[in-house]
Coordinates of C-alpha atoms in Angstrom, one line a residue:
M113 CA -105.2 -38.8 172.3
T114 CA -105.6 -39.7 175.5
A115 CA -107.2 -43.4 177.0
A116 CA -110.3 -41.7 177.4
Q117 CA -110.9 -39.8 174.6
L118 CA -110.3 -43.4 172.7
P119 CA -113.9 -44.9 171.3
Q120 CA -115.0 -47.5 173.3
E121 CA -115.0 -50.8 172.0
S122 CA -119.2 -51.4 172.4
N123 CA -119.8 -47.8 170.2
M124 CA -116.9 -48.8 167.6
S125 CA -118.1 -49.0 164.1
F126 CA -117.6 -51.4 161.5
T127 CA -115.6 -49.4 159.9
Q128 CA -113.6 -47.6 162.4
K129 CA -112.6 -51.6 163.6
V130 CA -111.5 -52.1 160.1
C131 CA -110.1 -49.0 159.9
L132 CA -107.6 -49.7 163.3
A133 CA -106.7 -53.9 161.8
L134 CA -105.8 -51.9 158.8
L135 CA -103.4 -49.2 160.7
C136 CA -101.7 -52.4 163.1
C137 CA -100.8 -53.7 159.7
L138 CA -99.2 -51.1 157.5
F139 CA -97.1 -50.7 161.3
I140 CA -96.0 -54.3 161.5
S141 CA -95.2 -54.2 157.1
L142 CA -93.2 -50.7 158.3
V143 CA -91.4 -52.5 160.6
E144 CA -90.7 -55.7 158.9
S145 CA -89.7 -53.7 156.3
N146 CA -87.7 -52.4 157.9
K147 CA -85.3 -55.1 159.4
V148 CA -81.8 -56.2 157.5
K149 CA -81.0 -59.6 156.7
I150 CA -77.7 -60.2 157.1
R151 CA -76.2 -63.1 154.1
G152 CA -74.4 -65.7 155.9
L153 CA -75.8 -65.7 159.5
S154 CA -77.1 -69.0 160.8
P155 CA -80.6 -68.0 163.1
A156 CA -78.6 -67.8 166.4
G157 CA -76.3 -65.1 164.5
Q158 CA -79.3 -62.8 163.9
R159 CA -80.3 -60.4 166.8
S160 CA -82.6 -57.7 166.5
Y161 CA -82.7 -54.3 169.1
H162 CA -84.5 -51.2 169.3
N163 CA -84.3 -50.0 165.6
G164 CA -85.5 -53.8 164.0
S165 CA -82.3 -53.6 161.9
V166 CA -80.3 -57.3 162.5
L167 CA -76.7 -57.8 163.3
I168 CA -74.4 -60.4 164.0
G169 CA -74.9 -62.3 167.2
V170 CA -74.1 -59.8 170.0
D171 CA -74.4 -58.6 173.2
L172 CA -77.0 -55.8 172.9
S173 CA -74.9 -53.6 175.8
T174 CA -72.1 -53.4 173.0
L175 CA -74.0 -51.4 170.4
N176 CA -73.7 -48.0 170.1
T177 CA -77.3 -46.3 170.7
D178 CA -77.8 -44.7 167.3
G179 CA -77.5 -48.4 165.9
T180 CA -75.2 -47.7 163.1
T181 CA -71.9 -48.9 164.4
F182 CA -70.6 -52.8 164.2
R183 CA -68.2 -54.2 166.5
C184 CA -66.6 -57.6 165.1
R185 CA -67.2 -60.2 167.2
D186 CA -64.4 -60.7 169.7
G187 CA -64.6 -56.3 170.3
S188 CA -61.1 -55.5 168.5
K189 CA -62.5 -53.2 166.2
T190 CA -65.9 -50.6 165.5
I191 CA -66.9 -49.9 161.9
P192 CA -69.9 -48.5 160.7
F193 CA -72.9 -51.0 159.3
S194 CA -72.9 -49.8 156.1
Q195 CA -69.0 -52.1 156.2
V196 CA -71.0 -55.2 157.1
N197 CA -70.6 -57.8 154.1
D198 CA -68.9 -54.9 152.0
D199 CA -66.3 -57.5 150.7
F200 CA -63.9 -56.0 152.1
C201 CA -62.3 -57.4 155.6
D202 CA -62.1 -54.7 158.5
C203 CA -62.4 -57.2 161.0
E204 CA -59.1 -59.6 160.3
S205 CA -59.0 -61.5 163.5
D206 CA -62.0 -63.2 163.4
G207 CA -63.6 -62.5 159.6
S208 CA -67.0 -61.6 161.7
D209 CA -67.7 -58.4 159.6
E210 CA -67.9 -60.9 156.5
P211 CA -70.2 -63.9 156.5
G212 CA -71.4 -63.1 153.4
T213 CA -68.3 -62.7 151.5
N214 CA -65.1 -64.5 150.6
A215 CA -63.3 -61.1 151.4
C216 CA -62.0 -63.1 155.0
P217 CA -60.2 -66.3 155.1
N218 CA -60.9 -67.1 158.6
G219 CA -65.1 -66.2 158.5
K220 CA -68.0 -68.2 158.3
F221 CA -70.8 -68.5 156.0
Y222 CA -74.0 -70.0 157.0
C223 CA -75.9 -72.2 154.5
R224 CA -79.4 -72.2 155.7
N225 CA -80.6 -74.5 153.9
I226 CA -84.5 -74.7 154.3
G227 CA -85.8 -77.9 153.8
S228 CA -82.9 -80.0 155.2
V229 CA -80.1 -79.1 157.3
G230 CA -78.3 -76.3 157.9
K231 CA -74.4 -76.4 158.0
T232 CA -71.3 -74.1 158.4
V233 CA -68.6 -73.4 155.9
F234 CA -65.4 -71.2 155.8
S235 CA -66.2 -68.3 154.3
S236 CA -63.1 -68.4 151.6
R237 CA -65.5 -71.0 150.0
V238 CA -68.0 -68.7 149.0
G239 CA -68.7 -67.3 145.2
D240 CA -65.7 -70.4 144.4
G241 CA -67.8 -71.8 141.7
I242 CA -68.6 -75.2 143.7
C243 CA -71.5 -75.7 145.7
D244 CA -71.3 -76.5 149.2
C245 CA -75.3 -75.7 150.4
C246 CA -77.7 -77.8 148.9
D247 CA -79.3 -74.1 149.3
G248 CA -77.2 -72.5 146.6
S249 CA -77.1 -69.9 148.8
D250 CA -72.7 -70.0 148.7
E251 CA -72.8 -69.9 145.3
K252 CA -76.0 -67.4 144.7
L253 CA -74.2 -63.8 143.7
N254 CA -71.7 -65.7 141.5
P255 CA -73.1 -64.8 138.3
N256 CA -71.2 -68.0 136.9
S257 CA -73.3 -70.2 139.0
K258 CA -75.2 -73.6 138.2
C259 CA -75.9 -74.1 141.8
K260 CA -79.8 -76.1 142.6
N261 CA -81.1 -76.1 144.7
T262 CA -81.5 -80.3 146.3
C263 CA -81.9 -79.4 149.5
Q264 CA -85.0 -81.9 149.3
A265 CA -83.6 -84.8 147.7
D266 CA -80.7 -84.3 149.9
A267 CA -83.8 -84.7 153.1
R268 CA -85.0 -87.3 151.4
E269 CA -81.2 -90.0 151.4
A270 CA -81.2 -88.2 154.7
N271 CA -83.8 -89.7 156.1
K272 CA -83.0 -93.2 155.0
G273 CA -79.7 -93.1 156.7
R274 CA -81.9 -91.4 159.8
Q275 CA -83.9 -93.9 159.7
Q276 CA -81.1 -96.5 159.8
E277 CA -79.6 -94.7 162.4
L278 CA -82.4 -94.4 164.6
D279 CA -83.9 -98.8 163.7
I280 CA -79.5 -99.1 165.5
T281 CA -79.9 -96.7 167.9
L282 CA -83.8 -98.7 169.3
K283 CA -81.6 -102.7 168.6
G284 CA -78.8 -100.4 170.8
L285 CA -80.7 -99.0 173.2
S286 CA -82.9 -102.6 173.6
I287 CA -79.2 -104.3 174.5
K288 CA -77.9 -101.8 176.8
K289 CA -81.2 -102.2 179.5
E290 CA -80.1 -105.7 179.7
Y291 CA -76.1 -104.7 180.2
I292 CA -77.8 -102.2 182.8
A293 CA -79.9 -105.2 184.6
K294 CA -76.7 -107.9 184.0
A295 CA -74.8 -105.0 186.0
E296 CA -77.0 -104.4 188.5
R297 CA -77.3 -108.1 189.4
E298 CA -73.9 -109.2 189.3
L299 CA -72.3 -106.1 191.2
R300 CA -75.0 -106.5 194.0
E301 CA -72.8 -110.2 193.6
K302 CA -70.1 -108.8 193.8
R303 CA -70.2 -106.6 196.8
A304 CA -71.9 -109.2 199.0
S305 CA -69.1 -111.9 198.3
I306 CA -66.4 -109.7 199.7
S307 CA -67.4 -110.5 203.3
Q308 CA -67.7 -114.2 202.7
I309 CA -64.3 -114.4 200.2
E310 CA -62.6 -112.4 203.3
E311 CA -63.9 -115.2 205.9
E312 CA -63.0 -117.8 203.8
V313 CA -59.3 -117.0 203.7
S314 CA -59.2 -116.1 207.4
K315 CA -60.4 -120.0 207.8
L316 CA -57.6 -120.9 205.0
R317 CA -54.6 -119.0 207.3
H318 CA -56.2 -120.3 210.5
K319 CA -55.8 -124.2 208.5
R320 CA -52.5 -123.3 207.3
E321 CA -50.6 -122.4 210.7
E322 CA -52.2 -125.8 211.7
E323 CA -50.4 -128.0 209.1
T324 CA -48.0 -126.0 209.1
A325 CA -46.3 -126.9 212.6
T326 CA -47.4 -130.3 211.6
R327 CA -45.4 -130.1 209.1
D328 CA -42.4 -128.8 210.9
R329 CA -43.3 -131.8 213.6
L330 CA -42.6 -134.9 210.8
Q331 CA -39.6 -132.7 209.8
K332 CA -38.2 -132.8 213.0
E333 CA -39.2 -136.3 213.5
E334 CA -37.4 -137.5 210.1
E335 CA -34.2 -135.2 211.3
E336 CA -34.0 -137.4 214.9
A337 CA -34.8 -140.9 213.2
R338 CA -32.0 -140.1 210.7
A339 CA -29.6 -139.6 213.4
A340 CA -30.5 -142.9 215.0
L341 CA -30.2 -145.2 212.7
Q342 CA -26.6 -143.4 211.4
P343 CA -23.9 -146.5 212.1
A344 CA -20.6 -145.6 214.3
E345 CA -18.1 -144.6 212.4
T346 CA -15.5 -147.7 211.9
V347 CA -11.9 -147.6 212.5
T348 CA -9.8 -149.3 210.3
P349 CA -6.4 -150.1 212.4
P350 CA -3.0 -149.6 210.5
P351 CA -0.8 -152.4 209.7
P352 CA 1.9 -153.3 211.9
T353 CA 4.9 -150.3 211.9
P354 CA 7.6 -152.6 210.8
V355 CA 11.0 -153.1 213.1
E356 CA 13.4 -151.2 211.8
E357 CA 16.3 -153.5 209.6
Q358 CA 19.3 -153.7 211.0
P359 CA 22.3 -155.2 209.8
A360 CA 22.8 -158.5 211.1
S361 CA 26.3 -160.6 211.7
D362 CA 26.5 -163.4 210.7
E363 CA 26.3 -165.6 213.7
Q364 CA 23.2 -163.4 213.9
L365 CA 21.8 -165.1 211.2
E366 CA 23.2 -168.4 211.5
E367 CA 20.5 -168.3 214.8
F368 CA 18.0 -166.5 213.0
A369 CA 17.9 -169.3 210.1
E370 CA 17.5 -172.1 212.9
E371 CA 14.8 -170.8 214.1
G372 CA 12.6 -169.4 211.7
E373 CA 12.1 -166.2 212.9
Y374 CA 12.8 -164.6 209.6
E375 CA 10.5 -166.0 208.0
E376 CA 7.8 -165.7 210.6
E377 CA 7.7 -161.7 210.9
E378 CA 8.1 -162.0 206.7
S379 CA 4.9 -164.1 206.1
A380 CA 2.8 -162.3 208.9
E381 CA 3.6 -158.8 206.9
A382 CA 2.7 -160.6 204.0
E383 CA -0.6 -162.5 205.4
Y384 CA -1.7 -158.8 207.2
K385 CA -5.4 -157.4 205.8
P386 CA -7.6 -154.6 207.1
S387 CA -10.9 -155.3 207.5
P388 CA -14.0 -154.8 205.1
S389 CA -15.8 -152.0 204.3
P390 CA -19.2 -151.3 206.5
P391 CA -22.3 -153.2 205.3
T392 CA -24.5 -150.8 202.8
H393 CA -27.3 -148.7 204.7
H394 CA -30.4 -150.0 202.6
A395 CA -32.8 -151.4 205.6
E396 CA -31.5 -148.1 207.7
D397 CA -32.8 -146.6 204.6
E398 CA -36.0 -149.2 204.8
R399 CA -36.4 -147.8 208.1
L400 CA -36.4 -144.4 207.4
Q401 CA -38.9 -144.3 204.7
P402 CA -42.3 -143.8 206.5
Y403 CA -40.8 -140.6 208.3
V404 CA -39.7 -139.3 204.8
E405 CA -43.1 -139.9 203.0
A406 CA -45.5 -138.1 205.9
T407 CA -43.0 -135.4 206.0
R408 CA -42.9 -134.8 202.4
K409 CA -47.7 -135.3 202.3
Q410 CA -47.7 -132.4 205.0
R411 CA -45.6 -130.4 202.7
E412 CA -47.5 -131.3 200.0
V413 CA -50.5 -130.1 202.3
V414 CA -49.1 -127.1 203.2
G415 CA -48.6 -126.2 199.8
D416 CA -51.9 -126.7 198.7
L417 CA -53.5 -124.6 201.2
D418 CA -51.3 -121.7 200.0
R419 CA -52.3 -122.0 196.2
Q420 CA -56.0 -121.6 197.3
I421 CA -55.3 -119.1 199.6
S422 CA -53.6 -117.1 196.5
E423 CA -56.5 -118.0 194.5
K424 CA -58.9 -116.6 197.1
E425 CA -56.7 -112.9 197.3
R426 CA -56.6 -113.0 194.3
S427 CA -60.1 -112.8 193.0
L428 CA -60.6 -110.6 196.1
E429 CA -58.5 -107.9 194.9
D430 CA -60.4 -108.2 191.2
I431 CA -63.6 -107.7 192.6
K432 CA -62.9 -104.8 194.7
K433 CA -61.1 -103.6 192.0
A434 CA -63.8 -104.5 189.7
I435 CA -66.5 -102.7 191.9
S436 CA -64.5 -99.5 192.2
Q437 CA -64.7 -98.3 188.7
T438 CA -66.7 -96.9 186.6
Y439 CA -68.9 -97.8 183.9
G440 CA -70.4 -94.7 182.2
H441 CA -74.3 -94.1 183.8
Q442 CA -76.0 -96.6 185.4
N443 CA -72.8 -99.5 184.8
A444 CA -73.9 -99.7 181.5
F445 CA -70.6 -100.1 179.8
Y446 CA -69.8 -103.0 183.0
G447 CA -70.5 -106.0 180.8
L448 CA -67.8 -105.2 178.3
L449 CA -65.2 -106.6 181.3
G450 CA -63.3 -109.0 180.5
N451 CA -64.3 -109.2 177.0
C452 CA -61.4 -108.6 173.7
Y453 CA -62.7 -106.7 170.0
H454 CA -60.7 -107.3 167.0
A455 CA -59.7 -104.8 164.3
D456 CA -57.4 -105.7 161.0
T457 CA -55.3 -103.7 158.8
P458 CA -52.6 -105.8 156.5
E459 CA -50.4 -105.6 158.9
Y460 CA -51.7 -105.8 163.0
T461 CA -54.7 -107.1 164.5
Y462 CA -55.2 -103.9 167.2
E463 CA -56.8 -105.9 170.2
L464 CA -59.3 -103.5 172.8
C465 CA -60.2 -104.8 176.0
P466 CA -62.0 -102.5 177.5
F467 CA -61.3 -101.4 180.9
D468 CA -58.3 -103.3 181.0
K469 CA -55.4 -102.2 177.7
V470 CA -54.8 -102.3 173.7
N471 CA -52.5 -104.3 172.4
Q472 CA -50.7 -104.3 168.5
N473 CA -50.3 -108.1 167.4
S474 CA -48.3 -108.4 164.2
K475 CA -49.3 -110.8 162.1
R476 CA -45.7 -110.6 160.9
G477 CA -44.4 -112.9 164.1
G478 CA -43.2 -109.5 165.9
G479 CA -45.2 -110.3 168.5
S480 CA -47.4 -108.3 170.5
T481 CA -47.0 -104.5 172.0
N482 CA -48.9 -102.6 174.2
L483 CA -50.5 -99.5 173.2
G484 CA -51.7 -98.0 176.8
T485 CA -53.2 -99.5 180.1
W486 CA -57.0 -98.2 181.1
S487 CA -56.4 -95.8 184.3
D488 CA -59.5 -94.0 186.0
S489 CA -57.5 -91.3 186.9
D490 CA -56.1 -90.5 182.9
Q491 CA -60.2 -90.3 181.8
T492 CA -61.6 -87.1 180.9
D493 CA -65.0 -85.5 181.4
E494 CA -65.6 -86.9 177.6
W495 CA -65.4 -90.2 179.3
K496 CA -66.9 -89.7 183.1
S497 CA -69.4 -87.4 181.4
H498 CA -70.6 -88.8 178.4
Q499 CA -68.5 -91.7 178.2
R500 CA -67.9 -91.0 174.2
Q501 CA -63.7 -91.3 174.8
M502 CA -61.5 -93.8 176.3
R503 CA -58.2 -93.2 177.4
Y504 CA -55.1 -95.7 177.6
T505 CA -52.3 -94.8 178.7
N506 CA -48.4 -95.6 179.8
G507 CA -48.1 -97.9 176.7
L508 CA -44.8 -99.4 174.8
R509 CA -42.1 -96.8 175.0
C510 CA -41.6 -95.5 171.3
W511 CA -38.1 -95.8 170.3
G512 CA -37.3 -91.5 170.2
G513 CA -40.0 -91.2 171.4
P514 CA -43.3 -91.4 174.1
D515 CA -44.9 -93.8 175.3
R516 CA -47.6 -95.2 173.5
S517 CA -51.2 -93.8 174.0
A518 CA -54.2 -95.2 172.4
I519 CA -58.0 -93.0 172.4
V520 CA -61.1 -94.9 171.7
N521 CA -64.2 -93.0 170.3
V522 CA -67.0 -94.8 171.6
L523 CA -70.3 -94.4 169.4
C524 CA -73.5 -96.4 169.7
G525 CA -74.4 -99.5 167.6
S526 CA -76.0 -102.2 167.9
D527 CA -73.2 -105.1 168.1
N528 CA -69.9 -104.2 170.4
V529 CA -66.9 -103.6 166.9
L530 CA -64.0 -102.3 166.5
S531 CA -63.0 -100.5 163.6
N532 CA -61.2 -98.1 161.6
P533 CA -57.7 -98.0 163.3
Q534 CA -55.5 -94.9 163.0
E535 CA -51.9 -93.6 164.2
P536 CA -52.6 -89.8 163.4
N537 CA -49.6 -88.5 165.6
K538 CA -46.1 -90.6 166.2
C539 CA -47.0 -93.2 168.8
E540 CA -50.5 -92.1 169.5
Y541 CA -53.1 -94.5 168.0
H542 CA -56.8 -94.1 167.9
L543 CA -59.7 -96.8 167.4
N544 CA -63.8 -96.5 166.8
F545 CA -66.0 -98.8 169.3
H546 CA -69.6 -99.2 168.6
T547 CA -71.4 -100.9 171.5
P548 CA -74.8 -100.7 172.4
A549 CA -73.6 -99.9 176.0
A550 CA -73.4 -95.9 173.9
C551 CA -76.3 -95.7 172.9
S552 CA -79.2 -93.2 173.9
E553 CA -82.3 -92.2 174.6
E554 CA -81.9 -88.5 173.6
H555 CA -80.8 -89.5 170.6
A556 CA -83.1 -91.7 169.8
Q557 CA -85.9 -89.0 169.7
F558 CA -83.3 -86.6 168.0
L559 CA -83.4 -88.8 165.3
R560 CA -87.5 -89.2 165.7
M561 CA -87.7 -85.4 165.6
E562 CA -85.8 -85.0 162.6
L563 CA -87.7 -88.4 160.6
S564 CA -90.9 -86.3 161.8
G565 CA -89.9 -82.9 159.8
G566 CA -89.2 -80.9 163.1
S567 CA -87.0 -78.0 162.8
H568 CA -83.2 -78.6 161.9
E569 CA -80.7 -77.9 164.8
E570 CA -77.9 -75.5 163.4
E571 CA -75.3 -77.9 163.4
E572 CA -72.4 -77.1 165.4
D573 CA -69.3 -75.4 163.9
P574 CA -66.0 -77.9 164.9
E575 CA -64.2 -74.7 164.4
A576 CA -65.9 -72.5 166.7
V577 CA -63.6 -71.0 169.8
P578 CA -64.8 -69.6 173.1
V579 CA -64.5 -65.3 172.6
A580 CA -64.2 -62.8 174.8
K581 CA -67.7 -63.0 177.2
G582 CA -70.3 -60.4 175.8
W583 CA -70.1 -61.7 172.6
G584 CA -72.5 -64.2 170.9
L585 CA -71.3 -66.2 168.6
F586 CA -72.4 -66.3 165.1

């Protein structure tokens, strides 16, 4: 029948219209009846092709034209479609042909959990007698299964948790707005203060040059005064040189006795005394005191200027470092700068100072151990794009091991709280840090949708790995 032969709508009788409607319904019913649902596949894994069958999520271009074969997800093997979920593992590398059985140890089974949240479990848990899915679908083919559908009850309990999480998120978002406003204000002030501090440092250096010249002049005057007051060296004359004694004759002795010369020589030697020591310089010290005091005071002036310059330069360096770092979207994490947060274990107190360091402080007097310091260059995309993880590196080297390091998982919270310190690998520490700065409006919107009964997204599979280009994930 051609288009021209079809009855016009205006000329169709009521009976013809009813028959046409019934024919359409019958056609749709036949198509739907030909669809094959693959047990254990997520909604994202169901894909329709030209004859109405539903396969694991693969690129349509990879299917044979007759639609009767199936390729493993990684493209390693092609098998008849009848061998999907036949309780025999054909796709040994990825287990993609057995999502609904436990034949493949590395396969995945999707729990639809209608009314609650869908999730993915290992296929090895299918039919093991343990209810992993709230809808009991993983044990549906187990004749001894006693799994009940608890999805509605689970959803109600989950909603309580979601509401609490939403309340925390909304409170955190309110505080985050304050953080952002503070960051904008303080960073603007810091940028503006750079030129002012640089000018102050320049003036202080100029003044220091002047005061240093004054100090040098006073030192020279003190040295000159000290030299002028230095007493001349006093020379003490030596005692008279005694005359070399010669044996005297009896006649000479008689003459000496008569004239008294012998006694006079002995008396002269006995009466000789050296000149007394020169007097102390107490008077001279008093005359030098004004010079000494003036030099001392000037040295203090120069030293005070040195301290002022050092403080200004350190402040300038800190400001330039602060404005050069990244503090997340809209600088929401800037408010954490300069603060430290603590978490206790029986033996240690862990300390996180955001954008600075992570320390491990012993409670037994063992001192503090640096677990890592912050560097923008060490951060991964988990921080740069998402602000979900901070990395602190180059900590104190372990005995016979690597340098210590710390990974801080950043989570939304209504308060700044450090928790759950662990050492999963030698000298690698993991901590959780809840902060309002990590809260997002997108997550709040997701929680609202969940609470309003919106469609639940498939739970992310933590074991999912990339596959060959052109092949879908299930």
